[in-house]
Amino acid sequence: MVKKCGLILAAAAAAAAVSGTGAFAQTQWSIAVAENEENTVLNYTVYDSRDSADVEAIASCPNDDASEYNIKGVMYQGVNYGGSPTGGIRTNITAYIEPGDKLRISFDYRSPSYEENSAYDVTPVIEVKGPDGVVSQRYEFAAAPQSDVWTSYTSAESEPVEFSEGDSVSLALMNERGFWHMKGLVIERYGETPFISGLEIGGAAEGGVLRDGAVTVSGTADGPCTLYTAFYNNGRLLSVDSRSADGSFELSAQSSGADEMKLLAWDGMEPKTEEITVRADGNGSYKPEEAVSSLKEKYSGSFLIGNIYNNYNINDAKTALILEHFNVLTGENNMKPEVTAPSKNYYNFSQADAMTDFAEENGLDVIGHTFIWHKQSAAWLTEGTADEVWDNMESFIGNVAGHFKGRVKGWDVVNEAIRDNIDQVPPSWSYYIRKDSEATGTPWFRALRDSEYIYRAFVMAHEADPDAELYYNDYNLDMPYKREAAALLVKHINDKYKQEYKTDENLVDAIGMQSHYSLETNVDDVRASIDRFREIGVKVNITELDVCINRVGDNGEGDSGAATELSASDEMKQAVKYAELMTVYKENADIIDRVTFWGLNDGDSWRSPQHPTLFDAQLKPKKAFYAVMEPENYR
Ligand code: XIL
């Protein structure tokens, strides 16, 4: 409805000459681009690990007579990546200007950590980059005087910004020390509770136009916030004004010639907006944005969204959270061999049945986790002669798979059969499977002395429940050598099965990438693994996703250390990591059926001190949650 000045990077880009200035050796950062075409007010925040700053950018559009287009109160979400030497922050503003527009930028910048020299801590520039990333034009702006630790920057109007189709324009705040990395924009509102209540709007209109000063608004915001009033005529923005409010507010706004006013509210960093529209024709609306707030709904077109179920600490609040966001469950421990098969000829399904009943009553799927593993398994399974252990394996898998037949979607038939510390390309499919060494082995191999025990387990599981999907599940599969070991192993199993049973079907339907990650995880490695598994013709499931703040070893162990506080910066970095991962998963949704998170909340996680999940210990959504909801806003 609102025509935004230069909203689109028009294909009809001006054919103005572009003078090259050589390569600009800067990391190309992908940046938030506001999607709310309706709202001309965008909110960003910049911060590094130690402090925060507000940035306000104003862009004018002299092309468009009598109108000034404002990007005001823009909140950049920043991530300090710890000092890339040529760092800076930037946002892509192509979406807001057209060729030939001029720009004016103003913002306040505060950097207490560099107090003595914050006046020259940041240099704002506008860059026009060609599709090849080369800067063709650059406009610099002078810094205004410093006051206290705040420095105000207001630029003169720039030269007209010229660019061609495929170019991008970014506002960059160049930081000499290179600490800034700007990411993400959050504009959606989540949750049901109205942020603003007790709203009263008064005013008068004449001839379809709001009378000057006629609009008064009062109400109460649920906490401190910034309110924006924006006036429009025929969909064109006339003016925008912002003010802070703490609880109740009352404002009288100048409407000069407007036919419509919008009031927008942002409560700081929270992704919550509300929009109140008043029109001179007597219409209007009060619209808390109806955002999709459920993970499973958000990804319903892509994959199932799972979490783990733990019989010991489930309660009403957790149940509600599970049902809101997840549509598939894995037992955190309740279907492990030590629980289902604690001793020979004795099975105990009480916990797993409780979970499965809960899932069935509520329409969730269940994943069976797990049969053959070197951990959390009773000794009887691997005791005796090789023949006896083959029998144990068969009766164990047969009994457990038989019990849950028709009730589970699939089984992690073999878990973690590939060893750690692989330092070269695996020479064969069996070279790096766990064998008998104390450090890297498994009691299954020790008893059976046959690398084909993995294949046999899959055949047994298939015989016991032919309709269940079967998975090979492991951790660190983003690591190149371990990735390759898993690809070779699974390919071997499927090839052997096809040959032996004269079939085209896979025995292993999917590789489960556990995905116990950290801020260090490189999503390019994750993508490369998915690509590799695609090559061998299997699907991929993300089966145990969590993202630790610090890396927790490479041995698949939990972290029972002391909890450290989650800093705002780490919380944002984690959100960005989740967003990057979800982006890779979405790109591969054709072969990914499920993304399961390992832990409902940070309090319950097996790596609790690392704050690895989407919800905090009070079950409040973290930035990671919003990043999974809207990955494009956190890249
Ligand atoms: C973990 C559980 O989360 C913990 O509660 C338990 O003490 C140990 O196991 N890989 C797996 C999961 O396949 O079963 C593990 O779960 C985490 C690593």
Short mmCIF file of N, CA, C and O in Angstrom, two decimals, residues 265-361:
data_model
loop_
_atom_site.label_atom_id
_atom_site.label_comp_id
_atom_site.label_asym_id
_atom_site.label_seq_id
_atom_site.Cartn_x
_atom_site.Cartn_y
_atom_site.Cartn_z
N ALA A 265 5.21 0.16 17.18
CA ALA A 265 5.91 0.05 18.46
C ALA A 265 6.94 -1.07 18.41
O ALA A 265 6.66 -2.16 17.93
N TRP A 266 8.12 -0.75 18.88
CA TRP A 266 9.18 -1.76 19.02
C TRP A 266 9.63 -1.78 20.46
O TRP A 266 9.92 -0.73 21.03
N ASP A 267 9.72 -2.94 21.02
CA ASP A 267 10.25 -2.96 22.38
C ASP A 267 11.70 -3.43 22.34
O ASP A 267 12.02 -4.58 22.52
N GLY A 268 12.56 -2.49 22.07
CA GLY A 268 14.00 -2.75 22.11
C GLY A 268 14.38 -3.86 21.16
O GLY A 268 14.05 -3.85 19.99
N MET A 269 15.09 -4.84 21.66
CA MET A 269 15.62 -5.89 20.82
C MET A 269 14.60 -6.98 20.51
O MET A 269 14.84 -7.84 19.70
N GLU A 270 13.48 -6.94 21.21
CA GLU A 270 12.54 -8.03 21.01
C GLU A 270 11.86 -7.90 19.66
O GLU A 270 11.49 -6.81 19.24
N PRO A 271 11.69 -8.97 19.00
CA PRO A 271 11.04 -8.92 17.70
C PRO A 271 9.53 -8.78 17.86
O PRO A 271 8.78 -9.70 17.62
N LYS A 272 9.12 -7.65 18.30
CA LYS A 272 7.71 -7.47 18.55
C LYS A 272 7.29 -6.15 17.94
O LYS A 272 7.86 -5.11 18.25
N THR A 273 6.37 -6.16 17.09
CA THR A 273 5.89 -4.89 16.54
C THR A 273 4.38 -4.89 16.62
O THR A 273 3.74 -5.93 16.57
N GLU A 274 3.84 -3.72 16.73
CA GLU A 274 2.40 -3.59 16.60
C GLU A 274 2.13 -2.40 15.73
O GLU A 274 2.87 -1.42 15.75
N GLU A 275 1.08 -2.48 15.01
CA GLU A 275 0.82 -1.43 14.05
C GLU A 275 -0.61 -0.97 14.20
O GLU A 275 -1.54 -1.78 14.18
N ILE A 276 -0.75 0.32 14.39
CA ILE A 276 -2.09 0.90 14.50
C ILE A 276 -2.26 1.86 13.33
O ILE A 276 -1.42 2.74 13.13
N THR A 277 -3.27 1.67 12.57
CA THR A 277 -3.48 2.55 11.41
C THR A 277 -4.74 3.37 11.63
O THR A 277 -5.78 2.83 12.01
N VAL A 278 -4.62 4.67 11.42
CA VAL A 278 -5.78 5.56 11.51
C VAL A 278 -5.94 6.23 10.16
O VAL A 278 -4.99 6.81 9.65
N ARG A 279 -7.13 6.17 9.59
CA ARG A 279 -7.33 6.80 8.28
C ARG A 279 -8.33 7.94 8.39
O ARG A 279 -9.26 7.90 9.19
N ALA A 280 -8.13 8.91 7.52
CA ALA A 280 -8.99 10.09 7.56
C ALA A 280 -10.41 9.75 7.13
O ALA A 280 -11.33 10.50 7.42
N ASP A 281 -10.60 8.63 6.44
CA ASP A 281 -11.97 8.27 6.05
C ASP A 281 -12.71 7.55 7.17
O ASP A 281 -13.82 7.06 6.98
N GLY A 282 -12.10 7.50 8.31
CA GLY A 282 -12.77 6.90 9.46
C GLY A 282 -12.43 5.43 9.64
O GLY A 282 -12.75 4.84 10.65
N ASN A 283 -11.76 4.83 8.68
CA ASN A 283 -11.35 3.44 8.85
C ASN A 283 -10.04 3.37 9.63
O ASN A 283 -9.44 4.38 9.94
N GLY A 284 -9.62 2.20 9.86
CA GLY A 284 -8.34 2.03 10.54
C GLY A 284 -8.24 0.62 11.07
O GLY A 284 -9.16 -0.17 10.96
N SER A 285 -7.11 0.29 11.59
CA SER A 285 -6.96 -1.05 12.12
C SER A 285 -5.92 -1.06 13.24
O SER A 285 -5.07 -0.18 13.31
N TYR A 286 -6.04 -2.03 14.04
CA TYR A 286 -5.08 -2.22 15.12
C TYR A 286 -4.60 -3.65 14.94
O TYR A 286 -5.35 -4.59 15.13
N LYS A 287 -3.37 -3.78 14.51
CA LYS A 287 -2.95 -5.08 14.01
C LYS A 287 -1.70 -5.60 14.70
O LYS A 287 -0.60 -5.23 14.34
N PRO A 288 -1.88 -6.44 15.69
CA PRO A 288 -0.70 -7.18 16.12
C PRO A 288 -0.40 -8.17 14.98
O PRO A 288 -1.30 -8.90 14.57
N GLU A 289 0.79 -8.14 14.45
CA GLU A 289 1.09 -8.99 13.30
C GLU A 289 0.80 -10.44 13.63
O GLU A 289 1.17 -10.94 14.68
N GLU A 290 0.16 -11.10 12.72
CA GLU A 290 -0.13 -12.52 12.90
C GLU A 290 1.04 -13.33 12.36
O GLU A 290 1.01 -13.79 11.23
N ALA A 291 2.05 -13.44 13.15
CA ALA A 291 3.21 -14.19 12.66
C ALA A 291 3.01 -15.67 12.95
O ALA A 291 2.40 -16.03 13.94
N VAL A 292 3.52 -16.49 12.07
CA VAL A 292 3.55 -17.92 12.37
C VAL A 292 4.53 -18.08 13.51
O VAL A 292 5.66 -17.60 13.45
N SER A 293 4.10 -18.67 14.59
CA SER A 293 4.99 -18.70 15.73
C SER A 293 5.39 -20.12 16.09
O SER A 293 6.04 -20.34 17.08
N SER A 294 4.97 -21.07 15.29
CA SER A 294 5.27 -22.46 15.63
C SER A 294 6.30 -23.01 14.65
O SER A 294 6.15 -22.89 13.44
N LEU A 295 7.32 -23.62 15.20
CA LEU A 295 8.37 -24.16 14.34
C LEU A 295 7.82 -25.20 13.37
O LEU A 295 8.15 -25.22 12.19
N LYS A 296 6.99 -26.08 13.88
CA LYS A 296 6.51 -27.16 13.00
C LYS A 296 5.64 -26.60 11.88
O LYS A 296 5.64 -27.12 10.77
N GLU A 297 4.90 -25.52 12.18
CA GLU A 297 4.11 -24.91 11.10
C GLU A 297 5.01 -24.21 10.12
O GLU A 297 4.83 -24.29 8.91
N LYS A 298 5.99 -23.53 10.66
CA LYS A 298 6.91 -22.78 9.81
C LYS A 298 7.58 -23.71 8.79
O LYS A 298 7.77 -23.35 7.64
N TYR A 299 7.93 -24.90 9.21
CA TYR A 299 8.65 -25.82 8.33
C TYR A 299 7.77 -26.92 7.75
O TYR A 299 8.28 -27.92 7.26
N SER A 300 6.46 -26.73 7.83
CA SER A 300 5.57 -27.83 7.43
C SER A 300 5.78 -28.22 5.96
O SER A 300 5.58 -29.36 5.59
N GLY A 301 6.21 -27.28 5.14
CA GLY A 301 6.44 -27.62 3.74
C GLY A 301 7.82 -28.23 3.50
O GLY A 301 8.11 -28.67 2.39
N SER A 302 8.65 -28.26 4.51
CA SER A 302 10.03 -28.69 4.30
C SER A 302 10.38 -30.00 5.00
O SER A 302 10.79 -30.95 4.37
N PHE A 303 10.25 -30.01 6.33
CA PHE A 303 10.59 -31.24 7.03
C PHE A 303 9.90 -31.28 8.40
O PHE A 303 9.36 -30.26 8.87
N LEU A 304 9.94 -32.45 9.00
CA LEU A 304 9.43 -32.57 10.37
C LEU A 304 10.40 -31.86 11.30
O LEU A 304 11.59 -31.80 11.04
N ILE A 305 9.85 -31.34 12.39
CA ILE A 305 10.68 -30.67 13.38
C ILE A 305 10.56 -31.46 14.69
O ILE A 305 9.44 -31.63 15.21
N GLY A 306 11.66 -31.96 15.17
CA GLY A 306 11.61 -32.85 16.32
C GLY A 306 12.32 -32.33 17.54
O GLY A 306 13.10 -31.37 17.48
N ASN A 307 12.04 -32.99 18.64
CA ASN A 307 12.81 -32.75 19.85
C ASN A 307 12.86 -34.05 20.63
O ASN A 307 12.28 -35.05 20.20
N ILE A 308 13.57 -34.01 21.75
CA ILE A 308 13.67 -35.24 22.54
C ILE A 308 12.64 -35.23 23.66
O ILE A 308 12.17 -34.17 24.08
N TYR A 309 12.34 -36.41 24.12
CA TYR A 309 11.38 -36.58 25.20
C TYR A 309 12.09 -37.27 26.35
O TYR A 309 12.82 -38.23 26.15
N ASN A 310 11.86 -36.71 27.51
CA ASN A 310 12.50 -37.27 28.69
C ASN A 310 11.43 -37.55 29.74
O ASN A 310 10.80 -36.63 30.24
N ASN A 311 11.23 -38.82 30.08
CA ASN A 311 10.16 -39.17 31.02
C ASN A 311 10.34 -38.56 32.40
O ASN A 311 9.37 -38.31 33.10
N TYR A 312 11.58 -38.29 32.76
CA TYR A 312 11.83 -37.91 34.15
C TYR A 312 11.43 -36.49 34.50
O TYR A 312 11.07 -36.21 35.62
N ASN A 313 11.55 -35.59 33.54
CA ASN A 313 11.28 -34.21 33.94
C ASN A 313 10.24 -33.53 33.07
O ASN A 313 10.20 -32.32 32.97
N ILE A 314 9.38 -34.33 32.50
CA ILE A 314 8.33 -33.73 31.69
C ILE A 314 7.30 -33.07 32.64
O ILE A 314 7.07 -33.55 33.74
N ASN A 315 6.78 -31.93 32.25
CA ASN A 315 5.71 -31.30 33.04
C ASN A 315 4.77 -30.58 32.08
O ASN A 315 4.95 -30.64 30.86
N ASP A 316 3.76 -29.92 32.63
CA ASP A 316 2.73 -29.32 31.76
C ASP A 316 3.32 -28.28 30.82
O ASP A 316 2.97 -28.21 29.64
N ALA A 317 4.21 -27.45 31.36
CA ALA A 317 4.76 -26.37 30.53
C ALA A 317 5.59 -26.94 29.39
O ALA A 317 5.51 -26.48 28.24
N LYS A 318 6.36 -27.97 29.70
CA LYS A 318 7.19 -28.57 28.65
C LYS A 318 6.32 -29.30 27.62
O LYS A 318 6.59 -29.26 26.42
N THR A 319 5.29 -29.97 28.13
CA THR A 319 4.38 -30.65 27.22
C THR A 319 3.78 -29.63 26.25
O THR A 319 3.70 -29.87 25.04
N ALA A 320 3.35 -28.50 26.78
CA ALA A 320 2.74 -27.47 25.92
C ALA A 320 3.74 -26.99 24.88
O ALA A 320 3.40 -26.80 23.70
N LEU A 321 4.98 -26.82 25.30
CA LEU A 321 6.01 -26.33 24.37
C LEU A 321 6.27 -27.38 23.27
O LEU A 321 6.38 -27.04 22.09
N ILE A 322 6.34 -28.64 23.67
CA ILE A 322 6.53 -29.71 22.69
C ILE A 322 5.40 -29.69 21.67
O ILE A 322 5.62 -29.72 20.46
N LEU A 323 4.18 -29.61 22.19
CA LEU A 323 3.04 -29.71 21.27
C LEU A 323 2.93 -28.49 20.38
O LEU A 323 2.45 -28.57 19.25
N GLU A 324 3.41 -27.34 20.85
CA GLU A 324 3.33 -26.14 20.03
C GLU A 324 4.30 -26.21 18.84
O GLU A 324 3.95 -25.82 17.73
N HIS A 325 5.49 -26.72 19.10
CA HIS A 325 6.54 -26.55 18.08
C HIS A 325 7.00 -27.82 17.37
O HIS A 325 7.65 -27.72 16.35
N PHE A 326 6.73 -28.98 17.92
CA PHE A 326 7.39 -30.18 17.40
C PHE A 326 6.37 -31.24 16.96
O PHE A 326 5.31 -31.36 17.56
N ASN A 327 6.72 -31.98 15.93
CA ASN A 327 5.81 -33.03 15.47
C ASN A 327 6.47 -34.40 15.39
O ASN A 327 5.91 -35.33 14.83
N VAL A 328 7.65 -34.53 15.98
CA VAL A 328 8.27 -35.85 16.03
C VAL A 328 9.17 -35.90 17.27
O VAL A 328 9.81 -34.90 17.63
N LEU A 329 9.16 -37.04 17.94
CA LEU A 329 9.91 -37.17 19.19
C LEU A 329 10.93 -38.31 19.10
O LEU A 329 10.66 -39.35 18.51
N THR A 330 12.06 -38.08 19.73
CA THR A 330 13.04 -39.13 19.95
C THR A 330 13.18 -39.25 21.47
O THR A 330 13.24 -38.22 22.15
N GLY A 331 13.23 -40.46 21.98
CA GLY A 331 13.46 -40.59 23.41
C GLY A 331 14.89 -40.21 23.73
O GLY A 331 15.81 -40.73 23.10
N GLU A 332 15.07 -39.32 24.71
CA GLU A 332 16.46 -38.93 25.00
C GLU A 332 17.23 -40.15 25.49
O GLU A 332 18.38 -40.35 25.12
N ASN A 333 16.59 -40.96 26.33
CA ASN A 333 17.25 -42.18 26.83
C ASN A 333 16.33 -43.40 26.85
O ASN A 333 16.79 -44.52 27.01
N ASN A 334 15.02 -43.16 26.73
CA ASN A 334 14.07 -44.23 27.06
C ASN A 334 14.00 -45.39 26.06
O ASN A 334 13.35 -46.39 26.34
N MET A 335 14.59 -45.27 24.91
CA MET A 335 14.62 -46.41 23.98
C MET A 335 16.03 -46.91 23.75
O MET A 335 16.30 -47.59 22.76
N LYS A 336 16.91 -46.55 24.66
CA LYS A 336 18.27 -47.06 24.52
C LYS A 336 18.34 -48.49 25.05
O LYS A 336 17.54 -48.88 25.91
N PRO A 337 19.30 -49.26 24.56
CA PRO A 337 19.34 -50.69 24.92
C PRO A 337 19.34 -50.94 26.42
O PRO A 337 18.68 -51.87 26.89
N GLU A 338 20.04 -50.13 27.20
CA GLU A 338 20.10 -50.40 28.65
C GLU A 338 18.73 -50.24 29.30
O GLU A 338 18.48 -50.81 30.36
N VAL A 339 17.84 -49.47 28.66
CA VAL A 339 16.51 -49.28 29.23
C VAL A 339 15.54 -50.34 28.71
O VAL A 339 14.80 -50.96 29.48
N THR A 340 15.57 -50.59 27.40
CA THR A 340 14.60 -51.55 26.83
C THR A 340 15.00 -53.01 27.09
O THR A 340 14.16 -53.88 27.19
N ALA A 341 16.31 -53.24 27.17
CA ALA A 341 16.77 -54.63 27.29
C ALA A 341 17.84 -54.75 28.38
O ALA A 341 19.00 -55.02 28.10
N PRO A 342 17.43 -54.52 29.65
CA PRO A 342 18.42 -54.45 30.73
C PRO A 342 19.08 -55.79 31.05
O PRO A 342 20.21 -55.81 31.54
N SER A 343 18.40 -56.90 30.79
CA SER A 343 19.06 -58.19 31.02
C SER A 343 18.48 -59.23 30.08
O SER A 343 17.42 -59.02 29.46
N LYS A 344 19.19 -60.33 29.97
CA LYS A 344 18.82 -61.35 28.99
C LYS A 344 17.38 -61.83 29.21
O LYS A 344 16.97 -62.11 30.35
N ASN A 345 16.64 -61.89 28.13
CA ASN A 345 15.24 -62.33 28.16
C ASN A 345 14.33 -61.43 28.99
O ASN A 345 13.26 -61.84 29.42
N TYR A 346 14.76 -60.23 29.25
CA TYR A 346 13.89 -59.31 29.99
C TYR A 346 13.86 -57.96 29.28
O TYR A 346 14.89 -57.32 29.08
N TYR A 347 12.70 -57.57 28.88
CA TYR A 347 12.54 -56.29 28.19
C TYR A 347 11.65 -55.38 29.02
O TYR A 347 10.74 -55.85 29.71
N ASN A 348 11.91 -54.10 28.94
CA ASN A 348 11.12 -53.14 29.71
C ASN A 348 10.79 -51.95 28.82
O ASN A 348 11.66 -51.15 28.48
N PHE A 349 9.52 -51.86 28.46
CA PHE A 349 9.13 -50.81 27.53
C PHE A 349 8.29 -49.72 28.21
O PHE A 349 7.64 -48.93 27.53
N SER A 350 8.28 -49.70 29.54
CA SER A 350 7.33 -48.80 30.20
C SER A 350 7.57 -47.33 29.84
O SER A 350 6.65 -46.61 29.49
N GLN A 351 8.82 -46.90 29.91
CA GLN A 351 9.10 -45.49 29.60
C GLN A 351 8.85 -45.18 28.13
O GLN A 351 8.26 -44.16 27.77
N ALA A 352 9.34 -46.06 27.28
CA ALA A 352 9.19 -45.81 25.85
C ALA A 352 7.72 -45.87 25.44
O ALA A 352 7.27 -45.08 24.60
N ASP A 353 6.96 -46.76 26.09
CA ASP A 353 5.53 -46.82 25.79
C ASP A 353 4.83 -45.53 26.21
O ASP A 353 3.94 -45.04 25.53
N ALA A 354 5.25 -45.02 27.38
CA ALA A 354 4.62 -43.77 27.86
C ALA A 354 4.83 -42.66 26.83
O ALA A 354 3.92 -41.90 26.50
N MET A 355 6.05 -42.58 26.32
CA MET A 355 6.33 -41.55 25.30
C MET A 355 5.53 -41.81 24.03
O MET A 355 4.95 -40.89 23.44
N THR A 356 5.51 -43.06 23.62
CA THR A 356 4.83 -43.39 22.36
C THR A 356 3.32 -43.15 22.48
O THR A 356 2.69 -42.64 21.55
N ASP A 357 2.76 -43.48 23.66
CA ASP A 357 1.33 -43.19 23.87
C ASP A 357 1.07 -41.69 23.76
O ASP A 357 0.14 -41.25 23.10
N PHE A 358 1.92 -40.92 24.42
CA PHE A 358 1.79 -39.46 24.38
C PHE A 358 1.86 -38.96 22.93
O PHE A 358 1.05 -38.14 22.49
N ALA A 359 2.81 -39.50 22.19
CA ALA A 359 2.96 -39.07 20.80
C ALA A 359 1.73 -39.45 19.98
O ALA A 359 1.21 -38.63 19.21
N GLU A 360 1.25 -40.66 20.17
CA GLU A 360 0.09 -41.10 19.39
C GLU A 360 -1.15 -40.27 19.72
O GLU A 360 -1.90 -39.86 18.84
N GLU A 361 -1.34 -40.02 21.02
CA GLU A 361 -2.51 -39.22 21.42
C GLU A 361 -2.48 -37.85 20.79
O GLU A 361 -3.51 -37.23 20.55
#
